[in-house]
Amino acid sequence: MAKSKTVTLRDRLGAWQAAHPVLADVAVGAGVAIALVGTFVFVTFSGFGASAEFIYNQF
């Protein structure tokens, strides 16, 4: 008796990507853009862009 293969999330996402290649590229691009903007905003407004002396004086 053969066991049935369970469908994993990776299989489902692969099938969705194969059916919607342009939309998948847009989703990946949007995710990368959001990560870059979030990193820029965090570094700019958190003080991590300051000098090392300023950061060490925080602690």
XYZ file of N, CA, C and O in Angstrom:
236
model
N 0.847 -1.170 0.000
C 0.000 0.000 0.000
C 0.894 1.235 0.000
O 1.760 1.382 0.842
N 0.695 2.113 -0.935
C 1.516 3.317 -1.054
C 0.934 4.428 -0.192
O -0.284 4.585 -0.095
N 1.840 5.155 0.428
C 1.408 6.293 1.237
C 1.141 7.486 0.316
O 1.833 7.688 -0.673
N 0.157 8.252 0.682
C -0.125 9.442 -0.116
C 0.825 10.558 0.324
O 1.104 10.727 1.510
N 1.322 11.289 -0.654
C 2.237 12.380 -0.357
C 1.443 13.580 0.134
O 0.476 13.997 -0.501
N 1.861 14.135 1.252
C 1.185 15.324 1.757
C 1.671 16.532 0.977
O 2.823 16.627 0.594
N 0.784 17.440 0.735
C 1.106 18.656 0.003
C 1.641 19.684 1.000
O 0.960 20.056 1.943
N 2.873 20.118 0.768
C 3.487 21.076 1.676
C 3.229 22.499 1.205
O 2.776 22.728 0.075
N 3.545 23.442 2.065
C 3.395 24.847 1.714
C 4.316 25.203 0.551
O 3.946 25.976 -0.332
N 5.494 24.611 0.537
C 6.431 24.855 -0.559
C 5.847 24.384 -1.891
O 5.999 25.057 -2.920
N 5.181 23.234 -1.885
C 4.538 22.741 -3.106
C 3.430 23.689 -3.567
O 3.299 23.985 -4.757
N 2.641 24.161 -2.628
C 1.543 25.072 -2.972
C 2.060 26.393 -3.513
O 1.542 26.926 -4.494
N 3.110 26.948 -2.860
C 3.665 28.207 -3.337
C 4.326 28.037 -4.703
O 4.232 28.923 -5.555
N 4.975 26.900 -4.927
C 5.577 26.636 -6.229
C 4.536 26.541 -7.324
O 4.734 27.049 -8.432
N 3.431 25.902 -7.029
C 2.356 25.788 -8.012
C 1.728 27.152 -8.289
O 1.431 27.489 -9.442
N 1.554 27.964 -7.239
C 0.986 29.300 -7.427
C 1.936 30.157 -8.254
O 1.511 30.884 -9.144
N 3.237 30.061 -7.969
C 4.218 30.841 -8.717
C 4.252 30.417 -10.187
O 4.393 31.259 -11.074
N 4.124 29.139 -10.440
C 4.112 28.662 -11.821
C 2.870 29.166 -12.567
O 2.931 29.448 -13.763
N 1.761 29.303 -11.853
C 0.532 29.768 -12.488
C 0.490 31.288 -12.635
O -0.219 31.812 -13.492
N 1.234 32.018 -11.783
C 1.207 33.481 -11.781
C 2.639 34.035 -11.736
O 3.036 34.656 -10.734
N 3.422 33.847 -12.781
C 4.835 34.257 -12.709
C 5.036 35.762 -12.552
O 5.909 36.194 -11.812
N 4.241 36.574 -13.230
C 4.413 38.029 -13.146
C 4.020 38.525 -11.762
O 4.721 39.341 -11.153
N 2.906 38.040 -11.258
C 2.442 38.459 -9.942
C 3.417 38.023 -8.850
O 3.654 38.759 -7.882
N 4.022 36.860 -9.016
C 5.015 36.397 -8.045
C 6.240 37.300 -8.066
O 6.787 37.633 -7.008
N 6.677 37.730 -9.247
C 7.812 38.644 -9.344
C 7.494 39.989 -8.703
O 8.337 40.581 -8.027
N 6.286 40.463 -8.902
C 5.868 41.727 -8.290
C 5.851 41.588 -6.762
O 6.291 42.491 -6.044
N 5.367 40.466 -6.266
C 5.316 40.254 -4.816
C 6.720 40.201 -4.216
O 6.972 40.797 -3.157
N 7.632 39.520 -4.882
C 9.014 39.454 -4.391
C 9.656 40.836 -4.442
O 10.324 41.255 -3.498
N 9.447 41.557 -5.526
C 9.990 42.910 -5.643
C 9.443 43.848 -4.587
O 10.177 44.654 -4.010
N 8.148 43.744 -4.307
C 7.547 44.583 -3.273
C 8.112 44.233 -1.897
O 8.371 45.128 -1.083
N 8.319 42.959 -1.647
C 8.904 42.553 -0.370
C 10.312 43.084 -0.187
O 10.677 43.562 0.902
N 11.103 43.031 -1.236
C 12.475 43.561 -1.175
C 12.447 45.079 -0.973
O 13.198 45.623 -0.164
N 11.573 45.770 -1.688
C 11.472 47.220 -1.553
C 11.044 47.613 -0.147
O 11.591 48.557 0.438
N 10.094 46.887 0.422
C 9.642 47.181 1.785
C 10.775 46.946 2.781
O 10.968 47.738 3.715
N 11.544 45.882 2.584
C 12.667 45.608 3.475
C 13.728 46.699 3.381
O 14.270 47.136 4.400
N 14.030 47.155 2.173
C 15.029 48.212 2.004
C 14.570 49.535 2.603
O 15.340 50.216 3.289
N 13.324 49.902 2.365
C 12.794 51.144 2.934
C 12.744 51.048 4.457
O 13.106 51.996 5.157
N 12.323 49.913 4.976
C 12.281 49.734 6.427
C 13.660 49.826 7.055
O 13.836 50.454 8.107
N 14.659 49.233 6.410
C 16.031 49.326 6.916
C 16.525 50.768 6.865
O 17.145 51.255 7.820
N 16.265 51.462 5.774
C 16.677 52.861 5.645
C 16.039 53.728 6.725
O 16.716 54.529 7.377
N 14.740 53.560 6.925
C 14.040 54.362 7.935
C 14.561 54.043 9.332
O 14.787 54.942 10.145
N 14.803 52.776 9.613
C 15.306 52.390 10.932
C 16.682 52.997 11.189
O 16.933 53.576 12.240
N 17.579 52.871 10.224
C 18.937 53.395 10.410
C 18.928 54.919 10.476
O 19.644 55.516 11.280
N 18.095 55.553 9.681
C 18.060 57.012 9.644
C 17.502 57.606 10.932
O 18.052 58.575 11.476
N 16.435 57.039 11.461
C 15.749 57.658 12.590
C 16.015 56.999 13.939
O 15.473 57.439 14.951
N 16.848 55.973 13.997
C 17.072 55.296 15.269
C 18.360 55.727 15.964
O 18.567 55.404 17.112
N 19.244 56.413 15.282
C 20.504 56.805 15.875
C 21.631 55.846 15.541
O 22.776 56.095 15.901
N 21.351 54.746 14.871
C 22.405 53.822 14.485
C 23.266 54.395 13.353
O 24.326 53.873 13.066
N 22.793 55.452 12.734
C 23.601 56.111 11.719
C 24.575 57.101 12.319
O 25.341 57.737 11.619
N 24.553 57.269 13.639
C 25.418 58.225 14.313
C 26.824 57.653 14.477
O 27.104 56.508 14.140
N 27.691 58.463 15.040
C 29.064 58.020 15.249
C 29.117 56.928 16.312
O 28.214 56.787 17.137
N 30.206 56.184 16.315
C 30.362 55.100 17.286
C 30.412 55.640 18.707
O 29.887 55.025 19.637
N 31.030 56.794 18.896
C 31.119 57.383 20.242
C 29.727 57.687 20.789
O 29.433 57.417 21.953
N 28.855 58.229 19.956
C 27.487 58.525 20.384
C 26.747 57.251 20.778
O 26.053 57.220 21.791
N 26.927 56.199 19.979
C 26.228 54.943 20.266
C 26.752 54.346 21.562
O 25.988 53.879 22.409
N 28.075 54.345 21.775
C 28.644 53.777 23.004
C 28.216 54.566 24.231
O 28.059 54.007 25.306
N 28.031 55.852 24.101
C 27.596 56.665 25.232
C 26.147 56.387 25.619
O 25.717 56.729 26.722
N 25.385 55.749 24.724
C 24.000 55.383 25.036
C 23.941 54.328 26.120
O 22.981 54.213 26.843
N 24.997 53.493 26.214
C 25.025 52.393 27.159
C 25.865 52.770 28.306
O 26.261 52.374 29.188
